[in-house]
CSV table of C-alpha atoms in Angstrom, one decimal:
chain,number,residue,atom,x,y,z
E,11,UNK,CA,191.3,142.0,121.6
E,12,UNK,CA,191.0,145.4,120.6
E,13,UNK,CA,193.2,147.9,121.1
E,14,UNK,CA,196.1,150.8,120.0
E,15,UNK,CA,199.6,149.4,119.1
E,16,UNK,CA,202.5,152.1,119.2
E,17,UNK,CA,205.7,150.9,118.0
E,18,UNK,CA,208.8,150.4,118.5
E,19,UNK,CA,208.9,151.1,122.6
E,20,UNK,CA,212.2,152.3,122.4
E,21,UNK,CA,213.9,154.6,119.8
E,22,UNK,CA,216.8,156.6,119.8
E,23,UNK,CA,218.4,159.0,117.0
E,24,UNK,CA,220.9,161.4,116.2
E,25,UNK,CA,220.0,164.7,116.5
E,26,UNK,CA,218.8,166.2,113.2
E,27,UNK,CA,217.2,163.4,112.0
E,28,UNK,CA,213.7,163.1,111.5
E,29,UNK,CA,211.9,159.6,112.9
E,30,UNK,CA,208.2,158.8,112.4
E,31,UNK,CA,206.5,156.8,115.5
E,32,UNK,CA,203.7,154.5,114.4
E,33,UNK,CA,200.4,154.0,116.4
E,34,UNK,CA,197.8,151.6,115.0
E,35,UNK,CA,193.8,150.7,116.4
E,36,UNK,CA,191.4,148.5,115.2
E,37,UNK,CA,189.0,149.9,117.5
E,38,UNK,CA,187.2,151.1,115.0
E,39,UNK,CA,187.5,154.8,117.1
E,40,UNK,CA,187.0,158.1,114.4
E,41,UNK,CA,189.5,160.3,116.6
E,42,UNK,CA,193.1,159.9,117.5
E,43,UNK,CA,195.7,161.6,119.4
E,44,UNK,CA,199.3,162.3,120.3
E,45,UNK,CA,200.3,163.2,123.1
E,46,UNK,CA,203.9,164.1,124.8
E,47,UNK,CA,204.5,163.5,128.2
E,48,UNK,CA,207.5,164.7,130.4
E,49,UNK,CA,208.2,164.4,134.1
E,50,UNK,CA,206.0,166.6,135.9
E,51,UNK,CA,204.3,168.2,133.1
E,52,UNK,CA,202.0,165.9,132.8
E,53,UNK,CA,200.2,165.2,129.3
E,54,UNK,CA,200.5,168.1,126.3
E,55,UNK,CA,198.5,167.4,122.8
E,56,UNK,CA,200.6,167.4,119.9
E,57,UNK,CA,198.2,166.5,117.1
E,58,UNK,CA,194.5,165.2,116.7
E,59,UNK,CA,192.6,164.3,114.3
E,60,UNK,CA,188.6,163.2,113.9
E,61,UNK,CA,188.2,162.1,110.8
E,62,UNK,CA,190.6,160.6,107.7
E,63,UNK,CA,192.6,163.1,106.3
E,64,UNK,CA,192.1,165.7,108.5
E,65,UNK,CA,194.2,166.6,111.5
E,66,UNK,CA,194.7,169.9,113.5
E,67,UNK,CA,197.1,171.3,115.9
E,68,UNK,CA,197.4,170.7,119.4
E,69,UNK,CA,199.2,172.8,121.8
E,70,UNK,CA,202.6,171.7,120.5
E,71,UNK,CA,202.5,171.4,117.7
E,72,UNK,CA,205.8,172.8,116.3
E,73,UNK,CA,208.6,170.7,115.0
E,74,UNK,CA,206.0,168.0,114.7
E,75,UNK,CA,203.8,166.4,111.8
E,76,UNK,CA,201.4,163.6,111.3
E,77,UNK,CA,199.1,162.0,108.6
E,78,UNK,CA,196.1,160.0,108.4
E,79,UNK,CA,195.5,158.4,105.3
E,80,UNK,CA,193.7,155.4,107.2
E,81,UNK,CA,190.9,155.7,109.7
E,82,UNK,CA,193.9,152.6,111.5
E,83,UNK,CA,196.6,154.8,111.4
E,84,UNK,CA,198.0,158.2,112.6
E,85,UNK,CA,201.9,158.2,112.4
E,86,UNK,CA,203.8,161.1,113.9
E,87,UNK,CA,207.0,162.3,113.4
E,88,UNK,CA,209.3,164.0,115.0
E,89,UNK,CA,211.8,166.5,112.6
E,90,UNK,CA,214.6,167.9,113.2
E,91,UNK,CA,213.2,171.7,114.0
E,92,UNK,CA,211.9,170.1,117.0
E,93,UNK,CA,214.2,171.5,120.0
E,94,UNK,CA,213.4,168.9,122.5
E,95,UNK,CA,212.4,166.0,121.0
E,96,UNK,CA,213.5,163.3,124.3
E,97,UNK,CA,210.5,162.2,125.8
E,98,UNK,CA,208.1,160.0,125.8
E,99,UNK,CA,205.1,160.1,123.5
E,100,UNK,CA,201.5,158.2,123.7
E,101,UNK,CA,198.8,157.6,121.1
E,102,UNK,CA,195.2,157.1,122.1
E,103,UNK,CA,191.6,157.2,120.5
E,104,UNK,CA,188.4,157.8,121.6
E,105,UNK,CA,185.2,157.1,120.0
E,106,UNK,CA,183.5,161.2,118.4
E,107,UNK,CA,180.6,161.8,120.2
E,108,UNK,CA,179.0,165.2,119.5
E,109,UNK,CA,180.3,167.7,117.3
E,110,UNK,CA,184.2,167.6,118.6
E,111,UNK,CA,183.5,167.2,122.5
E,112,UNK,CA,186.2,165.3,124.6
E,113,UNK,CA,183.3,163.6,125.9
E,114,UNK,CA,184.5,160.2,125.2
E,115,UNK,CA,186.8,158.4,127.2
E,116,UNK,CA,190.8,158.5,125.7
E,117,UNK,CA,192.2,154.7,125.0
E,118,UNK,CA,196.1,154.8,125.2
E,119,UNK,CA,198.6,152.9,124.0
E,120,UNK,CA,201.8,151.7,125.3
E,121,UNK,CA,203.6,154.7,124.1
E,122,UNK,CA,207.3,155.0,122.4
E,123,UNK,CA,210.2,156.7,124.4
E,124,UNK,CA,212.0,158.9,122.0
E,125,UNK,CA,216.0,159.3,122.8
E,126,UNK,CA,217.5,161.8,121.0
E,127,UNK,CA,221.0,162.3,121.0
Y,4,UNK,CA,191.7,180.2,131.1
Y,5,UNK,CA,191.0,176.5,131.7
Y,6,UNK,CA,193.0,174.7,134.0
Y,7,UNK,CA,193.5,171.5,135.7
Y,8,UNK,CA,195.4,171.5,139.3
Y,9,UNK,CA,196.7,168.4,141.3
Y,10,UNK,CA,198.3,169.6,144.4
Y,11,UNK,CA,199.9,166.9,145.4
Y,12,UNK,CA,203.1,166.2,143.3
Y,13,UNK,CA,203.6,162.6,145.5
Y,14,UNK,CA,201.8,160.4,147.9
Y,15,UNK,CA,203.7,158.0,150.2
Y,16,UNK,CA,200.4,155.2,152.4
Y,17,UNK,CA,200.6,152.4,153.7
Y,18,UNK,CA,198.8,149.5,152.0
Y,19,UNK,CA,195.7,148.9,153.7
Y,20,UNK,CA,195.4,152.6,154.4
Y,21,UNK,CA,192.9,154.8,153.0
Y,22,UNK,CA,193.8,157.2,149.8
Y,23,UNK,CA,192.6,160.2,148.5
Y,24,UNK,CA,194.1,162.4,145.6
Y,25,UNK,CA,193.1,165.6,145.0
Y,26,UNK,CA,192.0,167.5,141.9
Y,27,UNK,CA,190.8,171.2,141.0
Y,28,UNK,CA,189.3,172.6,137.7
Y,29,UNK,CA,189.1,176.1,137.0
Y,30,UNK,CA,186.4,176.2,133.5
Y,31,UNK,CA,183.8,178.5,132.3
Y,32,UNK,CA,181.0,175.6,131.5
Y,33,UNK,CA,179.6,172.1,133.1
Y,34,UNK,CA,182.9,170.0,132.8
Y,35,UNK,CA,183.4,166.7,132.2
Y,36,UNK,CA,185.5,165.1,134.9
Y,37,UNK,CA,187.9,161.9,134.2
Y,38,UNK,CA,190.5,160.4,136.4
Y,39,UNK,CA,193.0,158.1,134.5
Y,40,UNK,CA,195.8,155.5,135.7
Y,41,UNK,CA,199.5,154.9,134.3
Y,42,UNK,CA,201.6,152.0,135.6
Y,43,UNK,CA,205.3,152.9,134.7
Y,44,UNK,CA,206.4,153.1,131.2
Y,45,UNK,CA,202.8,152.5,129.8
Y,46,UNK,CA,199.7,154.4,128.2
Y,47,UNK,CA,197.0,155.9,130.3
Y,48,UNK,CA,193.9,153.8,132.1
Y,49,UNK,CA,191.0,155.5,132.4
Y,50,UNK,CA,189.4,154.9,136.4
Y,51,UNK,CA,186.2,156.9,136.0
Y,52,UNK,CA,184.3,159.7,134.6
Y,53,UNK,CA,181.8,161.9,135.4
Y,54,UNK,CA,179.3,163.6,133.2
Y,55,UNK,CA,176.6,164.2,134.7
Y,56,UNK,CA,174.1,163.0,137.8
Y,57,UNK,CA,175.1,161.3,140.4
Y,58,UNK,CA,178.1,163.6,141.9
Y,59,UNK,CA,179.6,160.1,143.2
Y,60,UNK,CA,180.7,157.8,141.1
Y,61,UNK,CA,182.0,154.2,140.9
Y,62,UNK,CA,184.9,153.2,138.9
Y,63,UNK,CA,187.2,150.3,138.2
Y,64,UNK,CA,189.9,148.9,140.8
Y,65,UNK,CA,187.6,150.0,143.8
Y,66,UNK,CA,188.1,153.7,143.3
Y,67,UNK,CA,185.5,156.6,143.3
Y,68,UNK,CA,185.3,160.3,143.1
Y,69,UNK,CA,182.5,163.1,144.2
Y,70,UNK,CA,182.4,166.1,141.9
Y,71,UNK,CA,182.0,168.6,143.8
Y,72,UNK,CA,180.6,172.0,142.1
Y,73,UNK,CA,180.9,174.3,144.8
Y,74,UNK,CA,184.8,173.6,145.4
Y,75,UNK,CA,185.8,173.0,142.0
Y,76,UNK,CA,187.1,169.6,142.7
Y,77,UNK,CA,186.8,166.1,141.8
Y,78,UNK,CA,188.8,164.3,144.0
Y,79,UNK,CA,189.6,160.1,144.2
Y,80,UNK,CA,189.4,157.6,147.1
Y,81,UNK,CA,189.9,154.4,147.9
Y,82,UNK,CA,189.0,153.0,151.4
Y,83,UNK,CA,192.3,150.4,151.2
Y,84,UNK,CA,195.0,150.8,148.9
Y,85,UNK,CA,196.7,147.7,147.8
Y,86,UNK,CA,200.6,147.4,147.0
Y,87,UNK,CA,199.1,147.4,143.0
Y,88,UNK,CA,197.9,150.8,143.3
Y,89,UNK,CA,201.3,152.4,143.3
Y,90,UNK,CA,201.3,154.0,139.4
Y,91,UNK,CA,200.9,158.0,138.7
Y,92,UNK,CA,197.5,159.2,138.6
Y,93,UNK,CA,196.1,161.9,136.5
Y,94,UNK,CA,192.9,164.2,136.6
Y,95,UNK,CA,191.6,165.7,133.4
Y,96,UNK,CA,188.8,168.0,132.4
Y,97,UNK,CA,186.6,169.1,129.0
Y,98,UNK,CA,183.5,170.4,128.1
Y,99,UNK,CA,180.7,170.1,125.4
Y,100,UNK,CA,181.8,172.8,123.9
Y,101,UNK,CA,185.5,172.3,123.8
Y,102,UNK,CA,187.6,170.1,121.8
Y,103,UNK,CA,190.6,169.9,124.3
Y,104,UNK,CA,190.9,167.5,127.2
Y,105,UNK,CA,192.9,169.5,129.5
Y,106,UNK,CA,195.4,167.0,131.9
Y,107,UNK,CA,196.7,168.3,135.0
Y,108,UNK,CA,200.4,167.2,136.0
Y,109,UNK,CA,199.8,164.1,137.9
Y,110,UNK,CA,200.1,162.7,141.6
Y,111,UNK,CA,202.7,159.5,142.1
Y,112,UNK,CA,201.9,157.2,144.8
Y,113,UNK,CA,203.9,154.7,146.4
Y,114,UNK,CA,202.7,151.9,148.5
Y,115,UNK,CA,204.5,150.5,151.4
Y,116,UNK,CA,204.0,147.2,152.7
């Protein structure tokens, strides 16, 4: 079955250290996401990115970075200018319909919680 | 600016009781409308989604949500909830000529037997 792998679930660091968090589809989707969720905030966009090799800046960007070198893949880590970094963090995809509309429907994964300590 | 509101922070029914969570958009053109699903500790589900037409619509798990233009709100029933239903629920909003997909903070529902 198709679908978006995020891995590990669980991951704790030392503060200071940067950790990358993989997410993975073979969905065959042009545009992927990450998002960070925290109690009662509900969902904020980190990074996106349509197409390979290109990515642009969500609405929290900072103290973040990704890549994607594969149309599969869109690792994101998390460095150690980030002040909060404990939370939990989803990946999802979504097929590009139109010219950059969030008119297709978002396909999550599992998500990774991030312990930083 | 573009916002998303869900009013209700937490929702406590009985199962077998009706539900209904509510959701308010505040944005400039026709949005689109979406109403996801997260169990604890996992991704997002999407229940339903609204375009265009029909301001009622049908989605998965026996939910549905009217749009409705007038009152800014897109709002989510179910006649009977089952014990299963209990997860957090989120609304979320775009438009055709935005590339954000704005989420709004999310209602929890528990279930009692």
């Amino acid at each position: 079955d198709g679908g978006i792998t995020q891995s590990p679930k669980y991951l704790f660091r030392k503060e200071g250290q940067n950790v990358t968090l993989s997410c993975e589809q073979n969905l065959n989707h042009d545009a992927m996401y990450w998002y960070r969720q925290d109690p009662g905030q509900g969902l904020r966009l980190i990074y996106y990115s349509q197409i390979v090799n290109d990515f642009q800046k969500g609405d929290i960007a900072e103290g973040y970075s990704v890549s994607r070198e594969k149309k599969e893949s869109f690792p994101l880590t998390v460095t150690s200018a980030q002040k909060n970094p404990t939370a939990f963090y989803l990946c999802a995809s979504s097929i590009e319909e139109g010219t950059g509309a969030y008119n297709s429907p978002l396909h999550f994964g599992n998500g990774t919680r991030l312990t930083v300590t | 600016a573009q916002s998303v509101t869900q009013p209700d922070i937490h929702i406590t029914v009985s199962e077998g009781a009706s539900l209904e969570l509510r959701c308010n958009y505040s944005y400039g053109a026709t949005p689109y409308l979406f109403w996801y699903v997260q169990s604890p500790g996992q991704g997002l589900q999407l229940l339903l989604k609204y375009f265009s037409g029909d301001t009622l619509v049908q989605g998965i798990k026996g939910f549905e949500a009217e749009f409705k233009r007038s009152q800014s709100s897109f709002n989510l029933r179910k006649p009977s909830v089952h014990w299963s239903d209990a997860a957090e629920y989120f609304c979320a909003v775009s438009s055709y000529n935005t590339d954000k997909l704005i989420f709004g903070t999310g209602t929890r529902l528990q279930v009692f037997p």
